[in-house]
Amino acid sequence: MALILDGNRIRDQIKSECRPRVEQLIAKGRAPGLAVVLAGHDPASQIYVRNKVKTSQELGIYSETLTPPESISTAELVALVEELNRRPEIDGILVQMPLPAHVDAKRVLLAVAPEKDVDGFHPCNVGNLATGRPGPKPCTPAGIIELLKRYQIPIRGKRAVVVGRSDIVGKPAALLLLHEDATVTICHSKTADLPGVCRQADILVAAMGRAAMITADFIAPGATVIDVGINRIDNRDEVARIFRGSAEKLAAFDRNGSVLVGDVHPIDVAATAGAYTPVPGGVGPLTIAMLMVNTIDSAERRIGVC
Ligand code: GUN
């Protein structure tokens, strides 16, 4: 039986480690402060941002959400970020991606002060990560490493294959695994013999945003499989196809109008992997936990606790 890597349990551990750090900061003068910028109405982003704010509140982190209209220009968004850069009580600034299509996202991310960049997306911090210098690490990849370490899954000397080359997950996940002494391959849509390359992996990270694409023939028996995908399936036939007619999943679809599935095939991974992250309840909760850690790290540096 494959071991299920429980992201909710590790998230709770990380949150309980955050609490005394927040209390210490409050005793020193003020709570850490996080500003989240959500432009437009992307439904998934709205849910992510709500959860980020809720978790901040649970930990005593001050947070505010700025919701400029979908029509905001790049220059206006840059000005909004610059205003947040100037506010002393704000330690972390997160600009939720994706931004509206007409906005130059790279320019906006460049405007975030590197010392308040709790996503680790500013090119300064990308450079820090690439060259092994201290700095914030992108939250989802950092969560993956936390999960592997806390489940004592060896990384050093292991073959890690990352499928997906995004700036948010694939590239930084590959760098973090490399810094942990894994032998790392990054794959993408043009990779020749993708199943064959994936089958080489002791640790397989699926982050390409394609529902249930990683089937049994991509997974070496006993591998650790980390599923970063969150895909909402709102077509009943598709649910029946992916879940091979599962009455339970079809009933869930009939109740909710959709079901979630990762980038990894949920039935195949349970039958083939040695350990895997479920969707939901795997990597997702860790992204928010690591955002809290990055915000507290930033506040500690800025207030002078560490
Ligand atoms: N969109 C999807 N994941 C993320 C993330 O980790 N940070 C931000 N800012 N946007 C995202």
PDB file of C-alpha atoms and ligand atoms in Angstrom:
ATOM      1  CA  MET A   1       0.000   0.000   0.000  1.00  0.00           C
ATOM      2  CA  ALA A   2       1.371   3.386  -0.958  1.00  0.00           C
ATOM      3  CA  LEU A   3       1.995   5.891   1.831  1.00  0.00           C
ATOM      4  CA  ILE A   4      -0.274   8.931   1.523  1.00  0.00           C
ATOM      5  CA  LEU A   5       1.700  12.126   2.209  1.00  0.00           C
ATOM      6  CA  ASP A   6      -0.743  14.150   4.277  1.00  0.00           C
ATOM      7  CA  GLY A   7      -0.286  17.841   3.483  1.00  0.00           C
ATOM      8  CA  ASN A   8      -2.893  18.907   6.023  1.00  0.00           C
ATOM      9  CA  ARG A   9      -0.939  17.254   8.847  1.00  0.00           C
ATOM     10  CA  ILE A  10       2.352  18.894   7.821  1.00  0.00           C
ATOM     11  CA  ARG A  11       0.570  22.232   7.350  1.00  0.00           C
ATOM     12  CA  ASP A  12      -0.705  22.012  10.947  1.00  0.00           C
ATOM     13  CA  GLN A  13       2.819  21.266  12.192  1.00  0.00           C
ATOM     14  CA  ILE A  14       4.222  24.273  10.326  1.00  0.00           C
ATOM     15  CA  LYS A  15       1.420  26.516  11.579  1.00  0.00           C
ATOM     16  CA  SER A  16       2.046  25.510  15.176  1.00  0.00           C
ATOM     17  CA  GLU A  17       5.726  26.418  14.697  1.00  0.00           C
ATOM     18  CA  CYS A  18       4.638  29.821  13.350  1.00  0.00           C
ATOM     19  CA  ARG A  19       2.519  30.772  16.386  1.00  0.00           C
ATOM     20  CA  PRO A  20       5.314  31.440  18.924  1.00  0.00           C
ATOM     21  CA  ARG A  21       7.236  33.415  16.295  1.00  0.00           C
ATOM     22  CA  VAL A  22       4.208  35.672  15.685  1.00  0.00           C
ATOM     23  CA  GLU A  23       3.755  36.105  19.449  1.00  0.00           C
ATOM     24  CA  GLN A  24       7.397  37.107  19.804  1.00  0.00           C
ATOM     25  CA  LEU A  25       7.008  39.703  17.056  1.00  0.00           C
ATOM     26  CA  ILE A  26       3.855  41.096  18.661  1.00  0.00           C
ATOM     27  CA  ALA A  27       5.723  41.311  21.990  1.00  0.00           C
ATOM     28  CA  LYS A  28       8.454  43.245  20.151  1.00  0.00           C
ATOM     29  CA  GLY A  29       5.977  45.808  18.844  1.00  0.00           C
ATOM     30  CA  ARG A  30       3.715  44.600  16.056  1.00  0.00           C
ATOM     31  CA  ALA A  31       2.295  41.635  14.155  1.00  0.00           C
ATOM     32  CA  PRO A  32       3.743  40.643  10.791  1.00  0.00           C
ATOM     33  CA  GLY A  33       1.814  42.270   7.933  1.00  0.00           C
ATOM     34  CA  LEU A  34       0.852  40.682   4.605  1.00  0.00           C
ATOM     35  CA  ALA A  35      -0.767  42.481   1.655  1.00  0.00           C
ATOM     36  CA  VAL A  36      -2.377  40.383  -1.066  1.00  0.00           C
ATOM     37  CA  VAL A  37      -3.197  41.963  -4.418  1.00  0.00           C
ATOM     38  CA  LEU A  38      -5.968  40.240  -6.358  1.00  0.00           C
ATOM     39  CA  ALA A  39      -6.763  41.861  -9.697  1.00  0.00           C
ATOM     40  CA  GLY A  40      -9.807  40.579 -11.556  1.00  0.00           C
ATOM     41  CA  HIS A  41     -12.254  37.751 -10.833  1.00  0.00           C
ATOM     42  CA  ASP A  42     -10.441  34.484 -11.480  1.00  0.00           C
ATOM     43  CA  PRO A  43     -12.542  32.079  -9.337  1.00  0.00           C
ATOM     44  CA  ALA A  44      -9.619  29.814  -8.369  1.00  0.00           C
ATOM     45  CA  SER A  45      -7.520  32.866  -7.377  1.00  0.00           C
ATOM     46  CA  GLN A  46     -10.382  34.188  -5.262  1.00  0.00           C
ATOM     47  CA  ILE A  47     -10.474  30.909  -3.310  1.00  0.00           C
ATOM     48  CA  TYR A  48      -6.668  30.825  -2.900  1.00  0.00           C
ATOM     49  CA  VAL A  49      -6.595  34.430  -1.662  1.00  0.00           C
ATOM     50  CA  ARG A  50      -9.467  33.861   0.772  1.00  0.00           C
ATOM     51  CA  ASN A  51      -7.570  30.901   2.242  1.00  0.00           C
ATOM     52  CA  LYS A  52      -4.350  32.911   2.501  1.00  0.00           C
ATOM     53  CA  VAL A  53      -6.137  35.680   4.402  1.00  0.00           C
ATOM     54  CA  LYS A  54      -7.981  33.188   6.645  1.00  0.00           C
ATOM     55  CA  THR A  55      -4.748  31.396   7.575  1.00  0.00           C
ATOM     56  CA  SER A  56      -3.034  34.744   8.304  1.00  0.00           C
ATOM     57  CA  GLN A  57      -5.867  35.656  10.660  1.00  0.00           C
ATOM     58  CA  GLU A  58      -5.668  32.293  12.441  1.00  0.00           C
ATOM     59  CA  LEU A  59      -1.987  32.929  13.160  1.00  0.00           C
ATOM     60  CA  GLY A  60      -2.380  36.562  14.236  1.00  0.00           C
ATOM     61  CA  ILE A  61      -0.693  37.911  11.092  1.00  0.00           C
ATOM     62  CA  TYR A  62      -2.182  41.237   9.979  1.00  0.00           C
ATOM     63  CA  SER A  63      -3.412  40.929   6.420  1.00  0.00           C
ATOM     64  CA  GLU A  64      -5.234  42.994   3.877  1.00  0.00           C
ATOM     65  CA  THR A  65      -6.520  42.206   0.404  1.00  0.00           C
ATOM     66  CA  LEU A  66      -6.433  44.801  -2.341  1.00  0.00           C
ATOM     67  CA  THR A  67      -8.868  44.075  -5.160  1.00  0.00           C
ATOM     68  CA  PRO A  68      -8.286  46.480  -8.046  1.00  0.00           C
ATOM     69  CA  PRO A  69     -10.644  46.042 -11.012  1.00  0.00           C
ATOM     70  CA  GLU A  70      -9.845  43.672 -13.891  1.00  0.00           C
ATOM     71  CA  SER A  71      -9.273  46.768 -16.072  1.00  0.00           C
ATOM     72  CA  ILE A  72      -6.315  48.064 -13.986  1.00  0.00           C
ATOM     73  CA  SER A  73      -3.306  49.014 -16.118  1.00  0.00           C
ATOM     74  CA  THR A  74       0.246  47.799 -15.595  1.00  0.00           C
ATOM     75  CA  ALA A  75       1.308  51.307 -14.501  1.00  0.00           C
ATOM     76  CA  GLU A  76      -1.523  51.544 -11.958  1.00  0.00           C
ATOM     77  CA  LEU A  77      -0.681  48.120 -10.555  1.00  0.00           C
ATOM     78  CA  VAL A  78       2.994  49.085 -10.299  1.00  0.00           C
ATOM     79  CA  ALA A  79       1.973  52.255  -8.426  1.00  0.00           C
ATOM     80  CA  LEU A  80      -0.179  50.216  -6.044  1.00  0.00           C
ATOM     81  CA  VAL A  81       2.720  47.841  -5.319  1.00  0.00           C
ATOM     82  CA  GLU A  82       5.088  50.793  -4.799  1.00  0.00           C
ATOM     83  CA  GLU A  83       2.692  52.229  -2.243  1.00  0.00           C
ATOM     84  CA  LEU A  84       2.777  48.885  -0.387  1.00  0.00           C
ATOM     85  CA  ASN A  85       6.591  48.927  -0.586  1.00  0.00           C
ATOM     86  CA  ARG A  86       6.552  52.247   1.320  1.00  0.00           C
ATOM     87  CA  ARG A  87       4.239  51.092   4.139  1.00  0.00           C
ATOM     88  CA  PRO A  88       6.333  50.068   7.158  1.00  0.00           C
ATOM     89  CA  GLU A  89       3.729  47.744   8.696  1.00  0.00           C
ATOM     90  CA  ILE A  90       3.595  45.605   5.535  1.00  0.00           C
ATOM     91  CA  ASP A  91       6.316  42.918   5.568  1.00  0.00           C
ATOM     92  CA  GLY A  92       5.061  40.793   2.692  1.00  0.00           C
ATOM     93  CA  ILE A  93       3.485  41.619  -0.667  1.00  0.00           C
ATOM     94  CA  LEU A  94       1.871  38.913  -2.763  1.00  0.00           C
ATOM     95  CA  VAL A  95       0.508  39.656  -6.219  1.00  0.00           C
ATOM     96  CA  GLN A  96      -1.793  36.752  -7.038  1.00  0.00           C
ATOM     97  CA  MET A  97      -1.137  35.156 -10.424  1.00  0.00           C
ATOM     98  CA  PRO A  98      -2.447  35.017 -13.067  1.00  0.00           C
ATOM     99  CA  LEU A  99      -2.879  38.748 -13.643  1.00  0.00           C
ATOM    100  CA  PRO A 100      -5.359  39.972 -16.298  1.00  0.00           C
ATOM    101  CA  ALA A 101      -3.984  39.210 -19.776  1.00  0.00           C
ATOM    102  CA  HIS A 102      -3.316  42.876 -20.688  1.00  0.00           C
ATOM    103  CA  VAL A 103      -1.078  43.413 -17.632  1.00  0.00           C
ATOM    104  CA  ASP A 104       2.700  42.999 -17.960  1.00  0.00           C
ATOM    105  CA  ALA A 105       3.137  40.578 -15.044  1.00  0.00           C
ATOM    106  CA  LYS A 106       6.950  40.678 -15.212  1.00  0.00           C
ATOM    107  CA  ARG A 107       6.932  44.464 -14.693  1.00  0.00           C
ATOM    108  CA  VAL A 108       4.589  44.162 -11.738  1.00  0.00           C
ATOM    109  CA  LEU A 109       6.694  41.457 -10.057  1.00  0.00           C
ATOM    110  CA  LEU A 110       9.805  43.578 -10.618  1.00  0.00           C
ATOM    111  CA  ALA A 111       8.127  46.419  -8.695  1.00  0.00           C
ATOM    112  CA  VAL A 112       7.790  44.383  -5.474  1.00  0.00           C
ATOM    113  CA  ALA A 113      10.587  45.319  -3.055  1.00  0.00           C
ATOM    114  CA  PRO A 114      12.807  42.191  -2.889  1.00  0.00           C
ATOM    115  CA  GLU A 115      12.784  42.270   0.938  1.00  0.00           C
ATOM    116  CA  LYS A 116       8.951  42.112   0.906  1.00  0.00           C
ATOM    117  CA  ASP A 117       8.742  39.503  -1.861  1.00  0.00           C
ATOM    118  CA  VAL A 118       7.117  36.623   0.062  1.00  0.00           C
ATOM    119  CA  ASP A 119       6.541  34.664  -3.169  1.00  0.00           C
ATOM    120  CA  GLY A 120      10.227  34.710  -4.126  1.00  0.00           C
ATOM    121  CA  PHE A 121       9.282  35.791  -7.659  1.00  0.00           C
ATOM    122  CA  HIS A 122      11.452  38.946  -7.927  1.00  0.00           C
ATOM    123  CA  PRO A 123      14.461  38.358 -10.214  1.00  0.00           C
ATOM    124  CA  CYS A 124      16.782  39.227  -7.277  1.00  0.00           C
ATOM    125  CA  ASN A 125      15.307  36.410  -5.253  1.00  0.00           C
ATOM    126  CA  VAL A 126      15.243  34.057  -8.240  1.00  0.00           C
ATOM    127  CA  GLY A 127      18.979  34.798  -8.523  1.00  0.00           C
ATOM    128  CA  ASN A 128      19.459  34.220  -4.798  1.00  0.00           C
ATOM    129  CA  LEU A 129      17.720  30.861  -5.135  1.00  0.00           C
ATOM    130  CA  ALA A 130      19.706  29.858  -8.225  1.00  0.00           C
ATOM    131  CA  THR A 131      23.027  30.717  -6.575  1.00  0.00           C
ATOM    132  CA  GLY A 132      22.206  29.219  -3.169  1.00  0.00           C
ATOM    133  CA  ARG A 133      22.020  32.533  -1.296  1.00  0.00           C
ATOM    134  CA  PRO A 134      19.533  33.166   1.524  1.00  0.00           C
ATOM    135  CA  GLY A 135      16.172  34.605   0.536  1.00  0.00           C
ATOM    136  CA  PRO A 136      12.507  33.705   0.201  1.00  0.00           C
ATOM    137  CA  LYS A 137      11.768  30.485  -1.666  1.00  0.00           C
ATOM    138  CA  PRO A 138       8.617  30.185  -3.822  1.00  0.00           C
ATOM    139  CA  CYS A 139       5.934  28.737  -1.552  1.00  0.00           C
ATOM    140  CA  THR A 140       4.799  25.624  -3.434  1.00  0.00           C
ATOM    141  CA  PRO A 141       8.326  24.299  -4.158  1.00  0.00           C
ATOM    142  CA  ALA A 142       9.387  25.114  -0.580  1.00  0.00           C
ATOM    143  CA  GLY A 143       6.324  23.180   0.637  1.00  0.00           C
ATOM    144  CA  ILE A 144       7.327  20.165  -1.457  1.00  0.00           C
ATOM    145  CA  ILE A 145      10.777  20.073   0.175  1.00  0.00           C
ATOM    146  CA  GLU A 146       9.217  20.458   3.657  1.00  0.00           C
ATOM    147  CA  LEU A 147       6.881  17.557   2.942  1.00  0.00           C
ATOM    148  CA  LEU A 148       9.685  15.277   1.716  1.00  0.00           C
ATOM    149  CA  LYS A 149      11.905  16.148   4.683  1.00  0.00           C
ATOM    150  CA  ARG A 150       9.215  15.793   7.321  1.00  0.00           C
ATOM    151  CA  TYR A 151       8.286  12.367   5.927  1.00  0.00           C
ATOM    152  CA  GLN A 152      12.030  11.552   5.906  1.00  0.00           C
ATOM    153  CA  ILE A 153      12.004  10.702   2.220  1.00  0.00           C
ATOM    154  CA  PRO A 154      15.654  10.751   1.114  1.00  0.00           C
ATOM    155  CA  ILE A 155      16.526  13.317  -1.564  1.00  0.00           C
ATOM    156  CA  ARG A 156      20.349  13.246  -1.664  1.00  0.00           C
ATOM    157  CA  GLY A 157      21.617  11.186  -4.599  1.00  0.00           C
ATOM    158  CA  LYS A 158      18.097  10.372  -5.766  1.00  0.00           C
ATOM    159  CA  ARG A 159      16.812  10.935  -9.281  1.00  0.00           C
ATOM    160  CA  ALA A 160      14.161  13.654  -9.316  1.00  0.00           C
ATOM    161  CA  VAL A 161      12.091  14.384 -12.405  1.00  0.00           C
ATOM    162  CA  VAL A 162      10.046  17.590 -12.514  1.00  0.00           C
ATOM    163  CA  VAL A 163       7.348  17.751 -15.198  1.00  0.00           C
ATOM    164  CA  GLY A 164       6.552  21.409 -15.952  1.00  0.00           C
ATOM    165  CA  ARG A 165       8.898  24.367 -16.310  1.00  0.00           C
ATOM    166  CA  SER A 166       6.891  27.268 -14.873  1.00  0.00           C
ATOM    167  CA  ASP A 167       8.587  30.103 -12.984  1.00  0.00           C
ATOM    168  CA  ILE A 168       6.210  29.511 -10.052  1.00  0.00           C
ATOM    169  CA  VAL A 169       6.683  25.767  -9.541  1.00  0.00           C
ATOM    170  CA  GLY A 170       8.731  23.730 -12.038  1.00  0.00           C
ATOM    171  CA  LYS A 171      11.946  25.763 -12.231  1.00  0.00           C
ATOM    172  CA  PRO A 172      12.212  26.612  -8.509  1.00  0.00           C
ATOM    173  CA  ALA A 173      11.249  23.049  -7.491  1.00  0.00           C
ATOM    174  CA  ALA A 174      14.069  21.735  -9.675  1.00  0.00           C
ATOM    175  CA  LEU A 175      16.548  24.177  -8.095  1.00  0.00           C
ATOM    176  CA  LEU A 176      15.506  23.300  -4.542  1.00  0.00           C
ATOM    177  CA  LEU A 177      15.808  19.565  -5.280  1.00  0.00           C
ATOM    178  CA  LEU A 178      19.238  20.214  -6.818  1.00  0.00           C
ATOM    179  CA  HIS A 179      20.318  22.078  -3.660  1.00  0.00           C
ATOM    180  CA  GLU A 180      19.250  18.990  -1.698  1.00  0.00           C
ATOM    181  CA  ASP A 181      21.681  16.974  -3.878  1.00  0.00           C
ATOM    182  CA  ALA A 182      19.136  15.217  -6.078  1.00  0.00           C
ATOM    183  CA  THR A 183      20.006  14.528  -9.721  1.00  0.00           C
ATOM    184  CA  VAL A 184      17.357  16.604 -11.430  1.00  0.00           C
ATOM    185  CA  THR A 185      15.689  16.444 -14.850  1.00  0.00           C
ATOM    186  CA  ILE A 186      13.146  19.050 -15.955  1.00  0.00           C
ATOM    187  CA  CYS A 187      10.613  17.824 -18.517  1.00  0.00           C
ATOM    188  CA  HIS A 188       7.997  19.657 -20.553  1.00  0.00           C
ATOM    189  CA  SER A 189       5.573  19.242 -23.435  1.00  0.00           C
ATOM    190  CA  LYS A 190       8.391  18.742 -25.984  1.00  0.00           C
ATOM    191  CA  THR A 191      10.297  16.115 -23.981  1.00  0.00           C
ATOM    192  CA  ALA A 192      10.872  12.957 -26.020  1.00  0.00           C
ATOM    193  CA  ASP A 193       9.605   9.748 -24.382  1.00  0.00           C
ATOM    194  CA  LEU A 194       8.129  11.555 -21.383  1.00  0.00           C
ATOM    195  CA  PRO A 195       6.836   8.307 -19.774  1.00  0.00           C
ATOM    196  CA  GLY A 196      10.293   6.733 -20.071  1.00  0.00           C
ATOM    197  CA  VAL A 197      12.016   9.750 -18.481  1.00  0.00           C
ATOM    198  CA  CYS A 198       9.446   9.882 -15.675  1.00  0.00           C
ATOM    199  CA  ARG A 199       9.912   6.172 -14.985  1.00  0.00           C
ATOM    200  CA  GLN A 200      13.550   6.952 -14.094  1.00  0.00           C
ATOM    201  CA  ALA A 201      12.402   9.060 -11.150  1.00  0.00           C
ATOM    202  CA  ASP A 202      12.751   8.166  -7.507  1.00  0.00           C
ATOM    203  CA  ILE A 203      10.923  11.455  -6.879  1.00  0.00           C
ATOM    204  CA  LEU A 204       8.450  12.573  -9.555  1.00  0.00           C
ATOM    205  CA  VAL A 205       6.993  16.088  -9.336  1.00  0.00           C
ATOM    206  CA  ALA A 206       4.001  16.684 -11.624  1.00  0.00           C
ATOM    207  CA  ALA A 207       3.387  20.385 -12.223  1.00  0.00           C
ATOM    208  CA  MET A 208       2.201  20.841 -15.782  1.00  0.00           C
ATOM    209  CA  GLY A 209      -1.517  21.505 -15.243  1.00  0.00           C
ATOM    210  CA  ARG A 210      -2.903  18.565 -17.268  1.00  0.00           C
ATOM    211  CA  ALA A 211      -5.602  16.574 -15.496  1.00  0.00           C
ATOM    212  CA  ALA A 212      -4.585  13.003 -14.591  1.00  0.00           C
ATOM    213  CA  MET A 213      -1.932  12.902 -17.327  1.00  0.00           C
ATOM    214  CA  ILE A 214       0.629  10.977 -15.263  1.00  0.00           C
ATOM    215  CA  THR A 215      -0.657   7.406 -15.522  1.00  0.00           C
ATOM    216  CA  ALA A 216       0.877   4.128 -14.342  1.00  0.00           C
ATOM    217  CA  ASP A 217       3.327   3.952 -17.261  1.00  0.00           C
ATOM    218  CA  PHE A 218       4.999   7.183 -16.034  1.00  0.00           C
ATOM    219  CA  ILE A 219       5.604   5.899 -12.494  1.00  0.00           C
ATOM    220  CA  ALA A 220       8.365   3.544 -11.352  1.00  0.00           C
ATOM    221  CA  PRO A 221       7.035   1.070  -8.796  1.00  0.00           C
ATOM    222  CA  GLY A 222       7.771   2.477  -5.333  1.00  0.00           C
ATOM    223  CA  ALA A 223       8.535   6.045  -6.490  1.00  0.00           C
ATOM    224  CA  THR A 224       7.514   9.098  -4.475  1.00  0.00           C
ATOM    225  CA  VAL A 225       5.026  11.116  -6.522  1.00  0.00           C
ATOM    226  CA  ILE A 226       4.291  14.765  -5.734  1.00  0.00           C
ATOM    227  CA  ASP A 227       1.201  16.076  -7.489  1.00  0.00           C
ATOM    228  CA  VAL A 228       1.062  19.869  -7.764  1.00  0.00           C
ATOM    229  CA  GLY A 229      -1.917  19.950 -10.139  1.00  0.00           C
ATOM    230  CA  ILE A 230      -5.378  21.123  -9.135  1.00  0.00           C
ATOM    231  CA  ASN A 231      -7.787  20.654 -12.041  1.00  0.00           C
ATOM    232  CA  ARG A 232     -11.511  21.101 -11.708  1.00  0.00           C
ATOM    233  CA  ILE A 233     -13.444  18.619 -13.892  1.00  0.00           C
ATOM    234  CA  ASP A 234     -16.961  19.835 -14.654  1.00  0.00           C
ATOM    235  CA  ASN A 235     -17.889  17.291 -17.329  1.00  0.00           C
ATOM    236  CA  ARG A 236     -19.556  14.081 -16.077  1.00  0.00           C
ATOM    237  CA  ASP A 237     -18.201  11.890 -18.893  1.00  0.00           C
ATOM    238  CA  GLU A 238     -14.705  13.135 -18.167  1.00  0.00           C
ATOM    239  CA  VAL A 239     -15.163  12.290 -14.472  1.00  0.00           C
ATOM    240  CA  ALA A 240     -16.356   8.799 -15.440  1.00  0.00           C
ATOM    241  CA  ARG A 241     -13.354   8.364 -17.783  1.00  0.00           C
ATOM    242  CA  ILE A 242     -10.703   9.575 -15.337  1.00  0.00           C
ATOM    243  CA  PHE A 243     -12.107   7.759 -12.310  1.00  0.00           C
ATOM    244  CA  ARG A 244     -13.003   4.658 -14.379  1.00  0.00           C
ATOM    245  CA  GLY A 245     -16.677   4.759 -13.530  1.00  0.00           C
ATOM    246  CA  SER A 246     -16.190   5.147  -9.747  1.00  0.00           C
ATOM    247  CA  ALA A 247     -19.706   5.400  -8.253  1.00  0.00           C
ATOM    248  CA  GLU A 248     -18.323   7.466  -5.350  1.00  0.00           C
ATOM    249  CA  LYS A 249     -16.762  10.091  -7.643  1.00  0.00           C
ATOM    250  CA  LEU A 250     -19.817  10.263  -9.881  1.00  0.00           C
ATOM    251  CA  ALA A 251     -21.988  10.788  -6.794  1.00  0.00           C
ATOM    252  CA  ALA A 252     -19.606  13.570  -5.675  1.00  0.00           C
ATOM    253  CA  PHE A 253     -19.893  15.128  -9.130  1.00  0.00           C
ATOM    254  CA  ASP A 254     -23.719  14.908  -9.003  1.00  0.00           C
ATOM    255  CA  ARG A 255     -23.685  16.656  -5.598  1.00  0.00           C
ATOM    256  CA  ASN A 256     -21.155  19.411  -6.390  1.00  0.00           C
ATOM    257  CA  GLY A 257     -21.196  19.829 -10.171  1.00  0.00           C
ATOM    258  CA  SER A 258     -17.439  19.219 -10.389  1.00  0.00           C
ATOM    259  CA  VAL A 259     -14.611  17.197  -8.874  1.00  0.00           C
ATOM    260  CA  LEU A 260     -10.945  18.003  -8.391  1.00  0.00           C
ATOM    261  CA  VAL A 261      -8.167  15.934  -9.863  1.00  0.00           C
ATOM    262  CA  GLY A 262      -4.416  16.463  -9.885  1.00  0.00           C
ATOM    263  CA  ASP A 263      -1.951  16.087 -12.744  1.00  0.00           C
ATOM    264  CA  VAL A 264      -1.400  12.493 -11.616  1.00  0.00           C
ATOM    265  CA  HIS A 265      -3.914   9.733 -12.226  1.00  0.00           C
ATOM    266  CA  PRO A 266      -5.428   9.133  -8.775  1.00  0.00           C
ATOM    267  CA  ILE A 267      -6.070   5.393  -9.170  1.00  0.00           C
ATOM    268  CA  ASP A 268      -2.781   4.551 -10.908  1.00  0.00           C
ATOM    269  CA  VAL A 269      -0.634   6.439  -8.407  1.00  0.00           C
ATOM    270  CA  ALA A 270      -2.208   4.669  -5.434  1.00  0.00           C
ATOM    271  CA  ALA A 271      -1.511   1.318  -7.110  1.00  0.00           C
ATOM    272  CA  THR A 272       2.059   2.025  -8.284  1.00  0.00           C
ATOM    273  CA  ALA A 273       3.835   4.648  -6.150  1.00  0.00           C
ATOM    274  CA  GLY A 274       5.577   4.048  -2.830  1.00  0.00           C
ATOM    275  CA  ALA A 275       4.310   7.380  -1.495  1.00  0.00           C
ATOM    276  CA  TYR A 276       2.204  10.149  -2.994  1.00  0.00           C
ATOM    277  CA  THR A 277       0.408  13.383  -2.298  1.00  0.00           C
ATOM    278  CA  PRO A 278      -3.384  13.256  -2.723  1.00  0.00           C
ATOM    279  CA  VAL A 279      -5.437  15.970  -4.425  1.00  0.00           C
ATOM    280  CA  PRO A 280      -6.886  17.725  -2.532  1.00  0.00           C
ATOM    281  CA  GLY A 281      -4.952  17.569   0.756  1.00  0.00           C
ATOM    282  CA  GLY A 282      -1.397  17.124  -0.501  1.00  0.00           C
ATOM    283  CA  VAL A 283       0.746  20.005  -1.730  1.00  0.00           C
ATOM    284  CA  GLY A 284      -2.033  22.641  -1.682  1.00  0.00           C
ATOM    285  CA  PRO A 285      -2.143  23.248   2.088  1.00  0.00           C
ATOM    286  CA  LEU A 286       1.656  23.581   2.200  1.00  0.00           C
ATOM    287  CA  THR A 287       1.723  26.491  -0.246  1.00  0.00           C
ATOM    288  CA  ILE A 288      -0.204  28.619   2.238  1.00  0.00           C
ATOM    289  CA  ALA A 289       1.825  27.367   5.214  1.00  0.00           C
ATOM    290  CA  MET A 290       5.076  28.383   3.481  1.00  0.00           C
ATOM    291  CA  LEU A 291       3.614  31.802   2.642  1.00  0.00           C
ATOM    292  CA  MET A 292       3.078  32.285   6.370  1.00  0.00           C
ATOM    293  CA  VAL A 293       6.686  31.207   7.039  1.00  0.00           C
ATOM    294  CA  ASN A 294       8.004  33.614   4.380  1.00  0.00           C
ATOM    295  CA  THR A 295       5.922  36.462   5.826  1.00  0.00           C
ATOM    296  CA  ILE A 296       7.186  35.808   9.359  1.00  0.00           C
ATOM    297  CA  ASP A 297      10.800  35.500   8.090  1.00  0.00           C
ATOM    298  CA  SER A 298      10.411  38.862   6.378  1.00  0.00           C
ATOM    299  CA  ALA A 299       8.901  40.489   9.486  1.00  0.00           C
ATOM    300  CA  GLU A 300      11.681  39.102  11.694  1.00  0.00           C
ATOM    301  CA  ARG A 301      14.326  40.537   9.386  1.00  0.00           C
ATOM    302  CA  ARG A 302      12.576  43.904   9.125  1.00  0.00           C
ATOM    303  CA  ILE A 303      11.754  44.230  12.845  1.00  0.00           C
ATOM    304  CA  GLY A 304      15.174  42.911  13.825  1.00  0.00           C
ATOM    305  CA  VAL A 305      14.265  39.718  15.701  1.00  0.00           C
ATOM    306  CA  CYS A 306      16.803  37.584  13.830  1.00  0.00           C
TER     307      CYS A 306
HETATM  308  N1  GUN B   1      -0.869  31.518  -8.439  1.00  0.00           N
HETATM  309  C1  GUN B   1      -0.716  30.172  -8.280  1.00  0.00           C
HETATM  310  N2  GUN B   1       0.191  29.905  -7.324  1.00  0.00           N
HETATM  311  C2  GUN B   1       0.624  31.096  -6.865  1.00  0.00           C
HETATM  312  C3  GUN B   1       1.564  31.460  -5.858  1.00  0.00           C
HETATM  313  O1  GUN B   1       2.203  30.639  -5.202  1.00  0.00           O
HETATM  314  N3  GUN B   1       1.720  32.804  -5.692  1.00  0.00           N
HETATM  315  C4  GUN B   1       1.044  33.728  -6.424  1.00  0.00           C
HETATM  316  N4  GUN B   1       1.291  35.009  -6.187  1.00  0.00           N
HETATM  317  N5  GUN B   1       0.180  33.418  -7.356  1.00  0.00           N
HETATM  318  C5  GUN B   1      -0.024  32.100  -7.577  1.00  0.00           C
END
